[in-house]
Amino acid sequence: MNDHVRLIKERLDIVDVVSSYLPLRKRGRNYVALCPFHSEKTPSFTVSQERQTYHCFGCGKGGDVFSFVMAIENLSFPEALEKLAQMAGVEIDRRGSSRLPILEEALRFFRDRLDSQEGAVAQGYLGRRGLDRRGIELFEIGWGPMSWGALRDHLISRGFSVKDAIQAGLLVEGQRGPYDRFRGRVIFPLRNETGRLVGFGGRLVDGEGAKYVNSPEGPLFEKRKFLYLLNMAKQAIRERGRVILVEGYMDAIRCHLKGFNETVACLGTSLTEEQCAVIARHSDRCAVCFDSDLAGQEAAIRGMYMLHRMGVEVVVVQIPSGKDPDELLSAPDGVEMFKRALDAALPLPVFHAVSRVRGGASGVGLKGQRELLEGLAGLSPLYLREHIPRVAEVLGVLPHQLETDLERMGWGRARESVRPVGLGDGFSGPSGKAAVAGAGEALLEDDKDDLWEWGLCAALWYRRELRVTLPPERVIPLLRRDEARTLVFALLCGEDPMEMETRWAVMGDRVYPAIIAKGGAFLDQLMVDDPVGEILAGLERNSQMRRYRHLKERMARGESLGKQELEEFFNLARKIKGRG
């Protein structure tokens, strides 16, 4: 029993196990989340990757990966052991001994055959695709021989039955008996996010037949839930705060070989709800990078909207010259071109509009227009408003005309009482900033100094990179308004903006949407290259001025100031006079 526990702990990372139940966010050396064992609004549940433990500072629960699974699923220790053994790929028979699973034995067979003389065809194909020995070893690529029964005979010689092999999806039952499913194919092992081998994908090199064959659906492999290379990408996803989503095996492999280790492949263009849920569990940003000549673009776009509804910010990477990611990254300057494409990725609503225009008459016809508006109308008002001017420009209409069309589709009715303006959208029509400012003034009693605080709220709302890099201890002391302190603290502690927006809508809370709207309008009015730097500087000035006035009022009342307070007063007076 102790050997099984040790082996499971060696194979499983507690961060991976916990993140399969709830979304974790990186905070320093640890990961945090809202505790699943008690109700809270600020994350106090902490997971330590170094110690392989978890602890909640709110309710006090803690332990290792076994105690977590036992607590969250209400399992006994033997039941948790069985579940974690399945995740780790450790087989436990009735005598308690472990053995190499049949899929691992098959993989060893495929890899051995690639290096043999009969693997020359596959070696030639991989060489033409630019895969060297390092890449082949790293991604465990193999070869299924042309023989009808080579794998079958090998597995039988290792003590596995034909029934075992058929159930594992390695053999197909034919009229003349069972035969190898993956004969004559380059083999890509399919590992789940914990690294357990769950199946194979086979690419035909020569002859007739389906270009790709996967393991059949079963208890281990469910294609609708599977993302290729997630087991290798999850650490980079956490560190870089995004997922790069590509279509096929070679696209994902090439991205990893070129340093884009946060890449996974959905093995097709139709994203499923289950795949979207997996992506959303690992990151709130996704750069979709499918082939530029994508035939199934409509299905892909539907999947992107599904991903957005799960709280993921979706951008679409435009690959130049009709290439796919593998072809682009294989070019001499491919890495730089791919980086530029990532930097220039289009937000989902803009991409949808661009794809409609590129589609010609069929894309911008009545049916195409309606599909576009239906997609846009389902987006969060706070999110979409930021992109309305650019979408309108692509479609050749005025922003207020687009808003009117969206409102006819029901956009904004249930989600938003106040019409907040996105960061930098530049729209100043009669229903835009002026209307928002008026609504905000009715809800908030503020002054011009408060606008700097509202501006910080808006900047954090729209810019995720600020939420993960700006230290709370730097900005919270600069804020005077309780509303700003509450909103800023929530965002810096990892609360999801879309969840907050939905909660406000359900509660009928108009104050915080008004804050974000007024802050966004104020940022637009600054007209500087670095509005965030300007905001922080403005908050520093306001904080210093409040302190100066406080000390001055005390002196006016005849209170005596200590030596340090006097030095502080005169230093503040010099700074304020120097600015004046």
Coordinates of C-alpha atoms in Angstrom, one line a residue:
M1 CA 0.0 0.0 0.0
N2 CA 2.8 2.4 0.9
D3 CA 4.5 1.7 -2.4
H4 CA 1.3 2.7 -4.2
V5 CA 0.9 5.9 -2.3
R6 CA 4.6 6.8 -3.0
L7 CA 4.3 6.0 -6.7
I8 CA 1.1 8.0 -7.1
K9 CA 2.6 11.0 -5.3
E10 CA 5.6 10.8 -7.6
R11 CA 3.5 10.9 -10.7
L12 CA 0.8 13.4 -9.7
D13 CA 1.2 17.1 -8.9
I14 CA -1.2 18.4 -6.4
V15 CA -1.6 21.6 -8.4
D16 CA -2.9 19.5 -11.4
V17 CA -5.3 17.5 -9.2
V18 CA -6.8 20.5 -7.5
S19 CA -7.0 22.5 -10.7
S20 CA -9.2 19.7 -12.2
Y21 CA -11.8 20.6 -9.5
L22 CA -11.5 24.4 -9.3
P23 CA -9.6 27.2 -11.1
L24 CA -6.2 28.1 -9.5
R25 CA -4.4 31.4 -10.0
K26 CA -0.7 31.9 -9.5
R27 CA 0.2 34.2 -6.6
G28 CA 3.9 34.3 -5.9
R29 CA 5.2 30.8 -5.2
N30 CA 1.8 29.4 -4.5
Y31 CA -1.6 29.0 -6.1
V32 CA -4.9 30.4 -4.7
A33 CA -8.6 29.9 -5.2
L34 CA -11.9 30.4 -3.5
C35 CA -12.2 27.6 -1.0
P36 CA -14.4 24.7 -2.0
F37 CA -15.1 23.8 1.6
H38 CA -16.7 27.1 2.8
S39 CA -18.3 30.2 1.3
E40 CA -16.0 33.2 0.7
K41 CA -15.6 36.1 -1.7
T42 CA -11.8 36.6 -1.3
P43 CA -9.5 33.6 -2.1
S44 CA -8.0 32.1 1.0
F45 CA -7.4 28.6 -0.3
T46 CA -3.7 28.1 -1.0
V47 CA -1.9 25.2 -2.8
S48 CA 1.9 24.8 -2.4
Q49 CA 3.6 23.1 -5.3
E50 CA 6.8 22.9 -3.4
R51 CA 5.3 21.2 -0.4
Q52 CA 2.6 19.4 -2.4
T53 CA 0.0 20.5 0.2
Y54 CA -3.1 22.7 0.4
H55 CA -4.4 24.9 3.2
C56 CA -7.4 27.2 3.6
F57 CA -6.7 30.2 5.9
G58 CA -10.5 30.7 6.2
C59 CA -11.8 27.4 7.4
G60 CA -8.5 25.7 8.4
K61 CA -8.8 22.6 6.1
G62 CA -5.5 21.3 4.7
G63 CA -3.4 18.3 3.8
D64 CA -2.0 16.4 0.8
V65 CA -3.4 15.3 -2.5
F66 CA -5.1 12.2 -0.9
S67 CA -6.9 14.2 1.9
F68 CA -8.0 16.8 -0.7
V69 CA -9.7 14.2 -2.9
M70 CA -11.2 12.5 0.1
A71 CA -12.6 15.8 1.4
I72 CA -13.9 17.2 -1.9
E73 CA -15.5 13.9 -3.1
N74 CA -16.4 12.5 0.4
L75 CA -14.4 9.3 -0.3
S76 CA -12.7 6.8 2.0
F77 CA -9.0 6.4 1.7
P78 CA -9.2 3.2 -0.4
E79 CA -11.6 4.9 -2.7
A80 CA -9.3 7.9 -3.0
L81 CA -6.4 5.6 -3.6
E82 CA -8.3 3.9 -6.5
K83 CA -9.3 7.2 -8.0
L84 CA -5.8 8.7 -7.8
A85 CA -4.2 5.5 -9.1
Q86 CA -6.4 5.8 -12.2
M87 CA -5.3 9.4 -12.7
A88 CA -1.6 8.4 -12.2
G89 CA -1.8 5.4 -14.5
V90 CA -0.9 3.0 -11.7
E91 CA -2.7 -0.4 -12.0
I92 CA -3.6 -2.1 -8.7
D93 CA -4.7 -5.7 -9.0
R94 CA -6.3 -7.8 -6.2
R95 CA -2.9 -8.7 -4.8
G96 CA -2.0 -5.0 -4.6
S97 CA 0.9 -5.3 -7.2
S98 CA 1.3 -2.9 -10.0
R99 CA 2.3 -3.6 -13.6
L100 CA 2.9 -1.7 -16.9
P101 CA -0.6 -1.0 -18.4
I102 CA -1.3 -2.4 -21.8
L103 CA -1.2 1.0 -23.5
E104 CA 2.3 1.7 -22.2
E105 CA 3.4 -1.7 -23.5
A106 CA 1.9 -0.8 -26.9
L107 CA 3.7 2.5 -26.9
R108 CA 7.0 0.8 -26.1
F109 CA 6.3 -1.5 -29.1
F110 CA 5.5 1.4 -31.4
R111 CA 8.7 3.3 -30.4
D112 CA 10.9 0.3 -30.9
R113 CA 9.4 -0.3 -34.4
L114 CA 10.2 3.3 -35.4
D115 CA 13.8 2.7 -34.8
S116 CA 13.8 -0.6 -36.6
Q117 CA 14.4 -1.2 -40.3
E118 CA 10.6 -1.4 -40.9
G119 CA 10.3 2.1 -39.5
A120 CA 12.2 3.6 -42.4
V121 CA 9.0 4.9 -44.1
A122 CA 8.0 6.7 -40.9
Q123 CA 11.5 8.1 -40.4
G124 CA 11.5 9.6 -43.9
Y125 CA 8.1 11.2 -43.3
L126 CA 9.2 12.7 -39.9
G127 CA 12.4 13.9 -41.5
R128 CA 10.4 15.7 -44.2
R129 CA 8.3 17.3 -41.5
G130 CA 11.5 18.6 -39.8
L131 CA 11.4 16.4 -36.7
D132 CA 14.8 15.4 -35.4
R133 CA 15.7 12.7 -32.9
R134 CA 15.1 15.2 -30.0
G135 CA 11.6 15.9 -31.1
I136 CA 10.8 12.3 -31.7
E137 CA 12.0 11.3 -28.3
L138 CA 10.3 14.2 -26.5
F139 CA 6.9 13.5 -27.9
E140 CA 7.3 9.7 -27.9
I141 CA 6.4 9.3 -31.5
G142 CA 6.3 5.7 -32.9
W143 CA 5.4 3.6 -35.9
G144 CA 2.7 1.0 -36.4
P145 CA 4.1 -1.7 -38.7
M146 CA 2.2 -2.6 -41.9
S147 CA 1.7 -6.1 -40.6
W148 CA -1.9 -7.0 -39.7
G149 CA -0.9 -8.6 -36.4
A150 CA 2.5 -7.4 -35.2
L151 CA 1.2 -5.6 -32.2
R152 CA -1.3 -8.3 -31.4
D153 CA 1.3 -11.0 -31.3
H154 CA 3.6 -8.8 -29.2
L155 CA 1.0 -8.1 -26.6
I156 CA 0.1 -11.8 -26.4
S157 CA 3.8 -12.6 -25.8
R158 CA 3.7 -10.1 -22.9
G159 CA 0.8 -11.8 -21.2
F160 CA -2.1 -9.7 -22.4
S161 CA -5.1 -11.3 -23.9
V162 CA -6.8 -10.4 -27.2
K163 CA -9.8 -9.3 -25.2
D164 CA -7.6 -6.8 -23.3
A165 CA -6.2 -5.4 -26.5
I166 CA -9.6 -5.0 -28.1
Q167 CA -11.0 -3.3 -25.0
A168 CA -8.0 -0.9 -25.1
G169 CA -8.7 0.0 -28.7
L170 CA -5.5 -1.4 -30.0
L171 CA -7.1 -4.2 -32.1
V172 CA -10.2 -4.2 -34.3
E173 CA -12.4 -7.3 -34.6
G174 CA -12.5 -8.2 -38.3
Q175 CA -14.1 -11.0 -40.3
R176 CA -10.9 -13.0 -40.3
G177 CA -10.1 -12.2 -36.7
P178 CA -8.7 -9.3 -34.7
Y179 CA -6.1 -7.1 -36.4
D180 CA -3.9 -4.1 -35.5
R181 CA -5.9 -0.8 -35.6
F182 CA -2.9 1.5 -36.2
R183 CA -1.1 -0.5 -38.9
G184 CA 1.0 1.6 -41.4
R185 CA 0.7 4.8 -39.3
V186 CA 2.9 7.3 -37.5
I187 CA 1.8 7.0 -33.8
F188 CA 1.2 10.0 -31.5
P189 CA 0.6 8.9 -27.9
L190 CA -2.4 10.7 -26.3
R191 CA -1.8 11.5 -22.6
N192 CA -4.3 13.2 -20.4
E193 CA -3.5 16.3 -18.3
T194 CA -2.0 14.2 -15.5
G195 CA 0.3 12.4 -18.0
R196 CA -1.6 9.1 -18.1
L197 CA -1.6 7.4 -21.5
V198 CA -5.2 7.1 -22.6
G199 CA -4.9 6.3 -26.3
F200 CA -3.2 6.9 -29.6
G201 CA -3.5 8.9 -32.8
G202 CA -2.2 7.4 -36.0
R203 CA -1.3 9.4 -39.2
L204 CA -1.4 7.5 -42.5
V205 CA 1.9 7.9 -44.4
D206 CA 1.1 6.0 -47.6
G207 CA -1.8 4.1 -49.1
E208 CA -5.5 4.5 -48.9
G209 CA -7.6 5.1 -45.8
A210 CA -8.5 7.8 -43.4
K211 CA -5.7 10.3 -42.9
Y212 CA -6.0 10.2 -39.1
V213 CA -7.3 7.4 -36.8
N214 CA -7.7 7.9 -33.1
S215 CA -8.3 5.4 -30.3
P216 CA -12.1 4.7 -30.0
E217 CA -14.2 6.4 -27.4
G218 CA -14.1 4.6 -24.1
P219 CA -13.6 5.0 -20.3
L220 CA -10.1 6.2 -20.8
F221 CA -10.3 8.3 -24.0
E222 CA -13.0 10.8 -24.7
K223 CA -12.1 13.0 -27.6
R224 CA -14.6 15.7 -26.8
K225 CA -12.8 16.3 -23.5
F226 CA -9.3 15.8 -24.7
L227 CA -6.6 18.4 -25.5
Y228 CA -3.3 17.2 -27.0
L229 CA -0.1 18.1 -25.0
L230 CA -2.0 19.6 -22.1
N231 CA 0.1 17.5 -19.8
M232 CA 3.2 19.2 -21.1
A233 CA 1.7 22.7 -21.5
K234 CA -0.1 23.2 -18.2
Q235 CA 2.9 24.6 -16.3
A236 CA 3.7 27.1 -19.1
I237 CA 0.0 28.0 -19.2
R238 CA 0.1 28.9 -15.5
E239 CA 3.3 30.9 -15.9
R240 CA 2.3 32.8 -19.0
G241 CA -1.4 33.2 -18.2
R242 CA -2.7 32.0 -21.6
V243 CA -3.4 29.0 -23.8
I244 CA -2.4 28.8 -27.4
L245 CA -5.0 26.6 -29.1
V246 CA -4.1 24.9 -32.4
E247 CA -5.7 22.3 -34.6
G248 CA -3.4 19.3 -35.1
Y249 CA -0.6 17.2 -33.7
M250 CA 2.2 18.7 -35.7
D251 CA 1.1 22.3 -35.0
A252 CA 1.2 21.7 -31.3
I253 CA 4.5 19.8 -31.5
R254 CA 6.1 22.6 -33.6
C255 CA 4.9 25.3 -31.2
H256 CA 6.5 23.4 -28.2
L257 CA 9.8 22.9 -30.1
K258 CA 10.0 26.6 -30.9
G259 CA 9.4 27.7 -27.3
F260 CA 5.6 28.3 -27.2
N261 CA 5.1 25.6 -24.5
E262 CA 1.6 26.9 -23.6
T263 CA 0.2 25.3 -26.7
V264 CA -2.5 22.5 -26.9
A265 CA -4.4 21.0 -29.8
C266 CA -8.1 20.2 -30.0
L267 CA -7.6 17.7 -32.9
G268 CA -10.1 19.4 -35.1
T269 CA -11.8 22.7 -35.6
S270 CA -15.1 22.1 -33.7
L271 CA -14.4 23.0 -30.1
T272 CA -16.7 21.0 -27.8
E273 CA -18.2 22.3 -24.6
E274 CA -16.1 19.9 -22.6
Q275 CA -12.9 21.1 -24.2
C276 CA -13.9 24.7 -23.5
A277 CA -14.4 23.9 -19.9
V278 CA -10.9 22.4 -19.6
I279 CA -9.4 25.5 -21.2
A280 CA -11.4 27.8 -18.9
R281 CA -10.2 25.7 -15.9
H282 CA -6.6 26.4 -16.8
S283 CA -6.6 30.0 -18.0
D284 CA -8.8 33.0 -18.6
R285 CA -7.0 33.9 -21.9
C286 CA -6.9 31.8 -25.1
A287 CA -5.2 32.6 -28.4
V288 CA -6.9 30.5 -31.1
C289 CA -4.5 29.7 -34.0
F290 CA -6.2 27.5 -36.6
D291 CA -5.3 27.2 -40.3
S292 CA -5.8 30.4 -42.2
D293 CA -7.6 28.6 -44.9
L294 CA -10.0 27.0 -42.4
A295 CA -12.9 25.3 -44.1
G296 CA -14.9 24.8 -40.9
Q297 CA -14.7 28.4 -39.8
E298 CA -18.3 28.6 -38.7
A299 CA -18.0 25.7 -36.3
A300 CA -14.7 27.2 -35.0
I301 CA -16.4 30.6 -34.3
R302 CA -19.2 28.9 -32.5
G303 CA -16.7 27.2 -30.3
M304 CA -14.9 30.5 -29.6
Y305 CA -18.2 32.1 -28.4
M306 CA -18.7 29.1 -26.2
L307 CA -15.3 29.6 -24.7
H308 CA -16.0 33.3 -24.1
R309 CA -19.2 32.5 -22.3
M310 CA -17.1 30.4 -19.9
G311 CA -15.1 33.5 -18.9
V312 CA -12.2 33.1 -21.3
E313 CA -10.9 36.2 -23.2
V314 CA -10.5 34.9 -26.8
V315 CA -8.3 36.3 -29.4
V316 CA -7.7 34.9 -32.9
V317 CA -4.2 34.7 -34.4
Q318 CA -4.1 35.4 -38.2
I319 CA -1.4 33.2 -39.8
P320 CA 0.0 34.9 -43.0
S321 CA 0.3 33.5 -46.5
G322 CA -2.2 30.6 -46.1
K323 CA 0.1 28.6 -43.8
D324 CA -0.6 26.6 -40.7
P325 CA 1.4 27.1 -37.5
D326 CA 3.7 24.2 -38.3
E327 CA 4.6 25.6 -41.7
L328 CA 5.0 29.1 -40.4
L329 CA 7.3 28.2 -37.5
S330 CA 9.4 25.9 -39.8
A331 CA 10.4 29.0 -41.9
P332 CA 13.8 30.6 -41.2
D333 CA 12.1 33.7 -39.5
G334 CA 9.0 31.8 -38.4
V335 CA 9.4 32.4 -34.7
E336 CA 9.5 36.1 -35.1
M337 CA 6.6 36.0 -37.5
F338 CA 4.6 33.9 -35.1
K339 CA 5.3 36.3 -32.2
R340 CA 4.1 39.2 -34.3
A341 CA 1.0 37.3 -35.2
L342 CA 0.3 36.6 -31.5
D343 CA 0.8 40.3 -30.7
A344 CA -1.6 41.3 -33.5
A345 CA -4.2 38.7 -32.6
L346 CA -7.8 40.0 -33.2
P347 CA -10.4 40.1 -30.4
L348 CA -13.2 37.6 -31.0
P349 CA -15.8 40.2 -32.1
V350 CA -13.4 41.9 -34.5
F351 CA -12.3 38.6 -36.0
H352 CA -15.9 37.6 -36.5
A353 CA -16.6 40.8 -38.4
V354 CA -13.4 40.5 -40.4
S355 CA -14.2 36.9 -41.4
R356 CA -17.6 38.0 -42.6
V357 CA -16.2 40.7 -44.8
R358 CA -13.5 38.3 -46.2
G359 CA -16.3 35.9 -47.0
G360 CA -17.6 38.2 -49.7
A361 CA -21.2 38.5 -50.6
S362 CA -22.1 35.3 -48.7
G363 CA -20.4 36.6 -45.6
V364 CA -22.1 40.0 -45.4
G365 CA -25.5 38.9 -46.7
L366 CA -28.6 38.9 -44.5
K367 CA -27.9 35.5 -43.1
G368 CA -24.3 36.3 -42.4
Q369 CA -25.2 39.7 -40.8
R370 CA -27.7 38.0 -38.5
E371 CA -25.3 35.3 -37.4
L372 CA -22.7 38.0 -36.7
L373 CA -25.2 40.1 -34.7
E374 CA -26.4 37.1 -32.8
G375 CA -22.9 36.2 -31.8
L376 CA -22.0 39.8 -30.7
A377 CA -25.3 40.3 -28.8
G378 CA -24.4 37.3 -26.6
L379 CA -21.2 39.0 -25.4
S380 CA -20.8 41.0 -22.2
P381 CA -21.7 44.7 -22.7
L382 CA -18.7 45.8 -20.7
Y383 CA -16.4 43.6 -22.9
L384 CA -18.0 44.3 -26.3
R385 CA -18.2 48.1 -25.9
E386 CA -14.5 48.3 -26.0
H387 CA -14.5 46.8 -29.5
I388 CA -17.6 48.3 -31.0
P389 CA -15.8 51.2 -32.9
R390 CA -13.4 48.7 -34.5
V391 CA -16.2 46.2 -35.5
A392 CA -18.2 49.1 -36.9
E393 CA -15.2 50.2 -38.9
V394 CA -14.7 46.7 -40.4
L395 CA -18.4 46.5 -41.3
G396 CA -18.5 50.0 -42.7
V397 CA -21.2 51.3 -40.4
L398 CA -21.3 54.0 -37.7
P399 CA -20.9 52.8 -34.1
H400 CA -24.3 54.0 -33.0
Q401 CA -25.9 52.2 -35.9
L402 CA -24.2 48.9 -34.8
E403 CA -25.3 49.5 -31.2
T404 CA -28.9 50.0 -32.4
D405 CA -28.8 46.8 -34.3
L406 CA -27.4 44.9 -31.3
E407 CA -30.0 46.4 -29.0
R408 CA -32.7 45.1 -31.3
M409 CA -31.2 41.6 -30.7
G410 CA -31.6 42.1 -27.0
W411 CA -28.0 43.2 -26.2
G412 CA -27.5 44.7 -22.8
R413 CA -31.1 44.5 -21.6
A414 CA -30.6 41.9 -18.9
R415 CA -26.9 42.3 -18.3
E416 CA -26.5 46.0 -17.7
S417 CA -28.5 48.9 -16.4
V418 CA -25.7 51.5 -16.9
R419 CA -24.0 51.5 -20.3
P420 CA -20.3 51.3 -19.4
V421 CA -17.6 52.4 -21.9
G422 CA -14.7 50.2 -22.7
L423 CA -11.1 51.3 -22.3
G424 CA -10.0 53.3 -25.3
D425 CA -13.1 52.8 -27.5
G426 CA -13.2 56.4 -28.6
F427 CA -17.0 56.5 -29.0
S428 CA -18.6 59.8 -28.0
G429 CA -22.1 59.6 -29.5
P430 CA -25.2 60.7 -27.6
S431 CA -25.7 57.3 -26.0
G432 CA -22.0 56.8 -25.2
K433 CA -19.8 58.5 -22.7
A434 CA -22.1 61.4 -22.0
A435 CA -25.0 59.1 -21.0
V436 CA -22.7 56.9 -18.9
A437 CA -21.2 59.9 -17.1
G438 CA -24.6 61.2 -16.4
A439 CA -25.8 57.9 -14.9
G440 CA -22.6 57.6 -12.9
E441 CA -23.0 61.1 -11.4
A442 CA -26.6 60.1 -10.3
L443 CA -25.2 57.1 -8.5
L444 CA -21.9 58.4 -7.2
E445 CA -21.1 61.5 -5.2
D446 CA -17.6 62.2 -6.3
D447 CA -15.1 64.9 -7.1
K448 CA -12.3 65.3 -9.7
D449 CA -9.8 63.5 -7.4
D450 CA -12.0 60.4 -7.4
L451 CA -11.7 60.1 -11.1
W452 CA -8.1 58.9 -10.7
E453 CA -9.4 56.1 -8.5
W454 CA -12.2 55.2 -10.9
G455 CA -9.5 55.2 -13.7
L456 CA -7.5 52.6 -11.8
C457 CA -10.6 50.5 -11.4
A458 CA -11.2 50.6 -15.2
A459 CA -7.6 49.9 -16.1
L460 CA -7.6 46.8 -13.8
W461 CA -10.9 45.7 -15.1
Y462 CA -9.8 45.7 -18.8
R463 CA -6.2 44.7 -18.5
R464 CA -5.5 41.3 -17.0
E465 CA -1.7 41.8 -17.0
L466 CA -2.1 44.6 -14.5
R467 CA -4.2 42.4 -12.2
V468 CA -1.4 39.9 -11.9
T469 CA 1.6 42.3 -11.7
L470 CA 0.4 45.3 -9.7
P471 CA 1.1 44.7 -6.0
P472 CA -1.9 45.4 -3.7
E473 CA 0.3 47.0 -1.1
R474 CA 1.4 49.6 -3.6
V475 CA -2.1 50.8 -4.7
I476 CA -4.6 50.1 -1.9
P477 CA -3.1 52.8 0.5
L478 CA -3.4 55.4 -2.2
L479 CA -7.2 55.0 -2.5
R480 CA -9.6 57.1 -0.5
R481 CA -13.0 55.8 -1.6
D482 CA -14.3 52.6 -0.1
E483 CA -15.9 51.6 -3.4
A484 CA -12.5 51.9 -5.2
R485 CA -10.7 50.0 -2.4
T486 CA -13.3 47.2 -2.5
L487 CA -13.2 46.8 -6.3
V488 CA -9.4 47.1 -6.7
F489 CA -8.8 44.6 -3.9
A490 CA -11.3 42.1 -5.4
L491 CA -9.6 42.3 -8.9
L492 CA -6.1 42.1 -7.5
C493 CA -7.1 39.0 -5.4
G494 CA -8.2 37.2 -8.6
E495 CA -11.9 37.7 -8.8
D496 CA -13.2 37.2 -12.3
P497 CA -14.6 40.4 -14.0
M498 CA -17.3 38.5 -15.9
E499 CA -18.5 36.8 -12.7
M500 CA -18.5 40.1 -10.9
E501 CA -20.5 41.7 -13.7
T502 CA -23.1 38.9 -13.6
R503 CA -23.4 39.2 -9.8
W504 CA -24.0 43.0 -10.1
A505 CA -26.7 42.4 -12.7
V506 CA -28.5 39.8 -10.6
M507 CA -28.3 42.1 -7.5
G508 CA -29.2 45.2 -9.5
D509 CA -26.0 46.9 -8.4
R510 CA -25.4 49.9 -10.7
V511 CA -22.6 51.6 -8.7
Y512 CA -19.7 49.5 -9.8
P513 CA -20.6 49.4 -13.5
A514 CA -20.8 53.2 -13.2
I515 CA -17.4 53.4 -11.7
I516 CA -15.9 51.3 -14.5
A517 CA -17.7 53.5 -17.1
K518 CA -16.5 56.8 -15.6
G519 CA -13.0 55.4 -15.2
G520 CA -12.9 54.3 -18.8
A521 CA -14.0 57.6 -20.0
F522 CA -11.4 59.4 -17.8
L523 CA -8.6 57.2 -19.2
D524 CA -9.7 58.1 -22.7
Q525 CA -9.5 61.8 -21.8
L526 CA -5.9 61.6 -20.5
M527 CA -4.6 61.2 -24.1
V528 CA -1.1 59.9 -22.9
D529 CA 1.0 57.0 -24.0
D530 CA 1.0 55.4 -20.5
P531 CA -2.4 56.0 -18.9
V532 CA -1.7 53.6 -16.1
G533 CA 1.5 55.3 -15.2
E534 CA -0.3 58.6 -15.3
I535 CA -3.1 57.2 -13.0
L536 CA -0.6 55.9 -10.4
A537 CA 1.2 59.2 -10.5
G538 CA -2.1 61.1 -10.0
L539 CA -3.0 58.8 -7.1
E540 CA 0.3 59.5 -5.5
R541 CA -0.2 63.3 -5.9
N542 CA -3.7 63.1 -4.4
S543 CA -2.5 61.0 -1.4
Q544 CA 0.3 63.5 -0.7
M545 CA -2.1 66.4 -0.9
R546 CA -4.5 64.8 1.5
R547 CA -1.7 64.1 4.0
Y548 CA -0.4 67.7 3.6
R549 CA -3.9 69.2 4.2
H550 CA -4.4 66.9 7.2
L551 CA -1.1 68.1 8.8
K552 CA -1.9 71.7 7.9
E553 CA -5.3 71.5 9.6
R554 CA -3.8 70.1 12.7
M555 CA -1.3 73.0 12.9
A556 CA -4.1 75.5 12.3
R557 CA -6.0 74.1 15.3
G558 CA -2.9 74.7 17.4
E559 CA -1.8 71.1 17.7
S560 CA 1.9 70.5 18.1
L561 CA 3.6 68.2 15.5
G562 CA 6.4 65.9 16.3
K563 CA 9.8 66.3 14.6
Q564 CA 9.1 63.6 12.0
E565 CA 5.7 65.0 11.2
L566 CA 7.2 68.5 10.8
E567 CA 9.8 67.2 8.4
E568 CA 7.1 65.3 6.5
F569 CA 5.0 68.5 6.3
F570 CA 7.8 70.7 4.9
N571 CA 8.8 67.9 2.4
L572 CA 5.3 67.6 1.2
A573 CA 5.0 71.4 0.9
R574 CA 8.1 71.6 -1.3
K575 CA 6.8 68.8 -3.5
I576 CA 3.4 70.4 -3.9
K577 CA 4.9 73.9 -4.6
G578 CA 7.3 72.4 -7.1
R579 CA 4.4 70.9 -9.0
G580 CA 2.4 74.0 -8.7

